[in-house]
Amino acid sequence: MTAPQLLFVHGWGFGPDVWNPVLKALGQPEVCLPDLGYFGASQHEAQRQVEALRSGPRPVLAVGHSLGFLWLLARGNWPEGSRFVGINAFGRFAAGEEFSQGISPRVLTRMQAGLMQNPAQVVMDFRIRCGAEPASSEMVCQKTLLEGLTDLRTLDMRPALSRLAGVPGAVSILAGGQDHIVSPDMTRASLPPDLPISWQAEGGHMLPQTHPDICAEAIRRMTLQMLENS
């Protein structure tokens, strides 16, 4: 049996520390925790870490929170047998003509304008809406945050998800019934209709922080399935 490489990617306005409660619930396994650089870490290092896994021999269990899930899907091909866990996840974020359930592009435009004036305040306001604690550092990276908003505006990974949904057990989704960032209607509309969603009725947008045991159990279950299929 070949154990999968565990990869955890955080969402916009957060860092790898968002996963601390989940990793504790998992018993602190060996994992890859790239930092997308919203607080100044090197994006190049994150890309290097992920590319090493994508070109490696072991299947990857890629776990993404919010934009992190979209970011993972956008990387392209993964080693054979790789699987995905999406937490507070979506296949598309911004609304459009054929996706009215998404977030209005005007909201993202306002956030972009705010980042040009006071990026730390924009991040703080967003984290409050998520139900999260303020960032531990006010040293935010305006350029990387703007790039992240561009991803939220432009990425549409619904076709990729539809292909993955055709592979039994390839994707597991956890969602919050009280998520104020990604509503239940938006969640359902952005994912393939035949892709099961594990709903946490009282959960918000921060399931890795508020429901770490449930997140950990979903990851354990997927890991076991990957081992059985290896």
Coordinates of C-alpha atoms in Angstrom, one line a residue:
M1 CA 0.0 0.0 0.0
T2 CA 1.2 3.5 -0.9
A3 CA 0.2 6.1 1.6
P4 CA -1.0 9.4 0.0
Q5 CA 0.9 12.6 0.5
L6 CA -1.3 15.0 2.5
L7 CA -1.6 18.6 1.1
F8 CA -3.5 21.3 2.8
V9 CA -4.2 24.7 1.2
H10 CA -5.8 27.6 3.0
G11 CA -8.2 30.3 1.6
W12 CA -8.0 34.0 0.8
G13 CA -7.0 36.2 3.7
F14 CA -5.7 33.3 5.8
G15 CA -2.5 31.3 6.2
P16 CA -1.5 27.7 6.9
D17 CA -2.3 28.1 10.6
V18 CA -6.0 27.8 9.8
W19 CA -5.4 24.0 9.7
N20 CA -3.9 23.7 13.2
P21 CA -7.0 22.4 14.9
V22 CA -7.5 19.8 12.1
L23 CA -3.9 18.7 12.2
K24 CA -4.2 18.3 16.0
A25 CA -7.3 16.2 15.5
L26 CA -5.4 14.0 13.0
G27 CA -2.5 13.5 15.4
Q28 CA -0.1 15.9 13.7
P29 CA 0.7 13.8 10.6
E30 CA 3.4 14.7 8.1
V31 CA 1.8 17.1 5.7
C32 CA 2.6 19.7 3.1
L33 CA 1.3 23.2 4.1
P34 CA 2.1 25.7 1.4
D35 CA 1.6 29.4 2.3
L36 CA -0.1 31.3 -0.5
G37 CA 1.6 34.5 0.7
Y38 CA -1.2 36.8 1.8
F39 CA 1.0 37.8 4.8
G40 CA 4.3 38.1 3.0
A41 CA 5.5 34.5 2.6
S42 CA 7.1 33.5 -0.7
Q43 CA 4.6 32.4 -3.4
H44 CA 7.5 30.8 -5.2
E45 CA 8.1 28.4 -2.3
A46 CA 4.4 27.4 -2.2
Q47 CA 4.5 26.8 -6.0
R48 CA 7.7 24.7 -5.6
Q49 CA 6.2 22.6 -2.9
V50 CA 3.0 21.9 -4.8
E51 CA 4.8 21.2 -8.1
A52 CA 7.0 18.7 -6.3
L53 CA 4.0 16.8 -5.2
R54 CA 2.3 17.0 -8.6
S55 CA 5.4 15.6 -10.4
G56 CA 6.0 13.0 -7.7
P57 CA 5.3 9.2 -7.6
R58 CA 2.8 9.2 -4.8
P59 CA -1.0 10.0 -5.0
V60 CA -1.9 13.2 -3.3
L61 CA -4.8 13.8 -0.9
A62 CA -5.4 17.5 -1.6
V63 CA -7.4 19.3 1.1
G64 CA -8.6 22.9 0.3
H65 CA -10.5 25.4 2.4
S66 CA -12.6 28.0 0.4
L67 CA -10.4 29.5 -2.4
G68 CA -7.8 26.9 -1.5
F69 CA -9.9 24.2 -3.0
L70 CA -10.4 26.2 -6.2
W71 CA -6.7 26.9 -6.3
L72 CA -5.9 23.2 -6.1
L73 CA -8.3 22.3 -8.9
A74 CA -6.7 25.0 -11.1
R75 CA -3.2 23.4 -10.8
G76 CA -4.1 20.9 -13.4
N77 CA -3.0 17.3 -13.5
W78 CA -2.2 15.3 -10.3
P79 CA -0.6 11.9 -9.8
E80 CA -2.8 8.9 -10.6
G81 CA -5.1 8.1 -7.7
S82 CA -5.1 11.5 -6.2
R83 CA -8.2 12.7 -4.4
F84 CA -9.7 16.0 -3.1
V85 CA -11.4 17.2 0.0
G86 CA -13.1 20.6 -0.2
I87 CA -14.1 22.4 3.0
N88 CA -16.4 25.4 2.6
A89 CA -15.6 24.8 -1.0
F90 CA -17.0 25.9 -4.4
G91 CA -16.4 25.3 -8.1
R92 CA -17.0 29.0 -9.0
F93 CA -17.2 32.1 -6.8
A94 CA -18.2 35.1 -8.9
A95 CA -21.7 35.4 -10.3
G96 CA -22.3 35.5 -14.0
E97 CA -25.1 35.1 -16.5
E98 CA -25.3 31.4 -16.0
F99 CA -24.3 31.5 -12.3
S100 CA -26.6 33.9 -10.5
Q101 CA -26.0 32.2 -7.1
G102 CA -22.4 33.5 -7.0
I103 CA -21.0 36.6 -5.4
S104 CA -21.6 39.8 -7.3
P105 CA -18.4 41.0 -9.1
R106 CA -19.2 44.4 -7.6
V107 CA -18.3 43.0 -4.2
L108 CA -15.0 41.9 -5.4
T109 CA -14.4 45.3 -7.2
R110 CA -15.1 47.1 -3.9
M111 CA -12.6 44.8 -2.1
Q112 CA -10.0 45.4 -4.8
A113 CA -10.5 49.2 -4.3
G114 CA -10.2 48.8 -0.6
L115 CA -7.0 46.8 -0.9
M116 CA -5.4 49.8 -2.7
Q117 CA -6.2 52.0 0.3
N118 CA -6.0 49.9 3.4
P119 CA -5.3 46.2 2.7
A120 CA -5.1 45.2 6.4
Q121 CA -8.6 46.6 7.0
V122 CA -10.0 44.7 4.1
V123 CA -8.5 41.5 5.4
M124 CA -9.8 42.2 8.9
D125 CA -13.3 42.9 7.7
F126 CA -13.4 39.7 5.6
R127 CA -12.2 37.6 8.5
I128 CA -14.9 39.0 10.7
R129 CA -17.5 38.1 8.1
C130 CA -16.1 34.6 8.1
G131 CA -16.4 34.4 11.8
A132 CA -12.6 34.2 12.3
E133 CA -10.2 35.8 14.6
P134 CA -8.2 38.8 13.3
A135 CA -5.0 38.0 11.6
S136 CA -2.0 37.6 13.9
S137 CA 0.0 40.0 11.7
E138 CA -1.0 43.2 10.0
M139 CA 1.9 42.8 7.5
V140 CA -0.3 41.9 4.5
C141 CA 0.8 41.5 0.9
Q142 CA -1.3 43.8 -1.3
K143 CA -0.1 42.2 -4.5
T144 CA -0.9 38.6 -3.5
L145 CA -4.3 39.6 -2.0
L146 CA -5.2 41.3 -5.3
E147 CA -4.1 38.2 -7.3
G148 CA -6.3 36.1 -5.0
L149 CA -9.3 38.3 -5.7
T150 CA -8.6 37.9 -9.4
D151 CA -8.7 34.1 -8.9
L152 CA -12.1 34.4 -7.1
R153 CA -13.4 36.6 -10.0
T154 CA -12.2 34.5 -12.9
L155 CA -11.7 30.8 -11.9
D156 CA -14.4 28.5 -12.9
M157 CA -13.5 24.9 -12.1
R158 CA -17.0 23.4 -12.6
P159 CA -16.0 21.5 -15.7
A160 CA -13.0 19.9 -13.9
L161 CA -15.3 19.0 -10.9
S162 CA -17.8 17.4 -13.3
R163 CA -15.0 15.2 -14.6
L164 CA -13.8 14.3 -11.1
A165 CA -17.4 13.6 -10.0
G166 CA -17.4 10.8 -12.6
V167 CA -14.7 9.0 -10.6
P168 CA -16.2 7.3 -7.5
G169 CA -14.9 8.7 -4.3
A170 CA -12.5 11.2 -6.0
V171 CA -14.0 14.3 -4.2
S172 CA -15.5 14.8 -0.7
I173 CA -17.2 18.1 0.2
L174 CA -18.0 19.6 3.6
A175 CA -20.2 22.7 3.8
G176 CA -21.7 24.8 6.5
G177 CA -25.4 25.5 6.6
Q178 CA -24.8 28.9 8.2
D179 CA -21.9 30.0 5.9
H180 CA -22.2 33.7 5.3
I181 CA -19.5 33.7 2.6
V182 CA -20.6 30.7 0.5
S183 CA -24.3 30.2 0.9
P184 CA -25.9 26.8 0.6
D185 CA -27.5 27.8 -2.6
M186 CA -24.2 28.9 -4.0
T187 CA -22.5 25.7 -2.8
R188 CA -25.0 23.5 -4.5
A189 CA -25.1 25.5 -7.8
S190 CA -21.3 25.6 -8.1
L191 CA -20.9 21.8 -7.7
P192 CA -22.0 18.9 -9.8
P193 CA -25.5 17.8 -8.9
D194 CA -24.4 14.2 -8.3
L195 CA -21.5 15.2 -5.9
P196 CA -22.5 14.4 -2.3
I197 CA -22.2 17.3 0.2
S198 CA -21.7 16.6 3.9
W199 CA -23.6 19.5 5.6
Q200 CA -22.9 20.8 9.0
A201 CA -26.2 22.5 9.8
E202 CA -24.8 25.0 12.4
G203 CA -21.4 25.4 10.7
G204 CA -20.2 28.6 9.1
H205 CA -17.3 29.4 6.8
M206 CA -14.6 28.3 9.2
L207 CA -15.2 24.6 9.5
P208 CA -11.5 23.8 9.9
Q209 CA -11.6 25.9 13.1
T210 CA -15.1 25.2 14.4
H211 CA -15.5 21.5 13.3
P212 CA -12.0 20.2 13.2
D213 CA -13.0 16.6 14.3
I214 CA -15.5 16.3 11.5
C215 CA -13.0 17.6 9.0
A216 CA -10.4 15.2 10.3
E217 CA -12.7 12.3 10.0
A218 CA -13.5 13.1 6.4
I219 CA -9.7 13.2 5.7
R220 CA -9.2 9.9 7.5
R221 CA -12.0 8.2 5.6
M222 CA -10.6 9.4 2.3
T223 CA -7.0 8.3 3.3
L224 CA -8.3 4.9 4.1
Q225 CA -10.1 4.6 0.8
M226 CA -6.9 5.6 -1.0
L227 CA -4.9 3.0 0.8
E228 CA -7.5 0.3 0.0
N229 CA -7.4 1.2 -3.7
S230 CA -3.6 1.4 -3.9

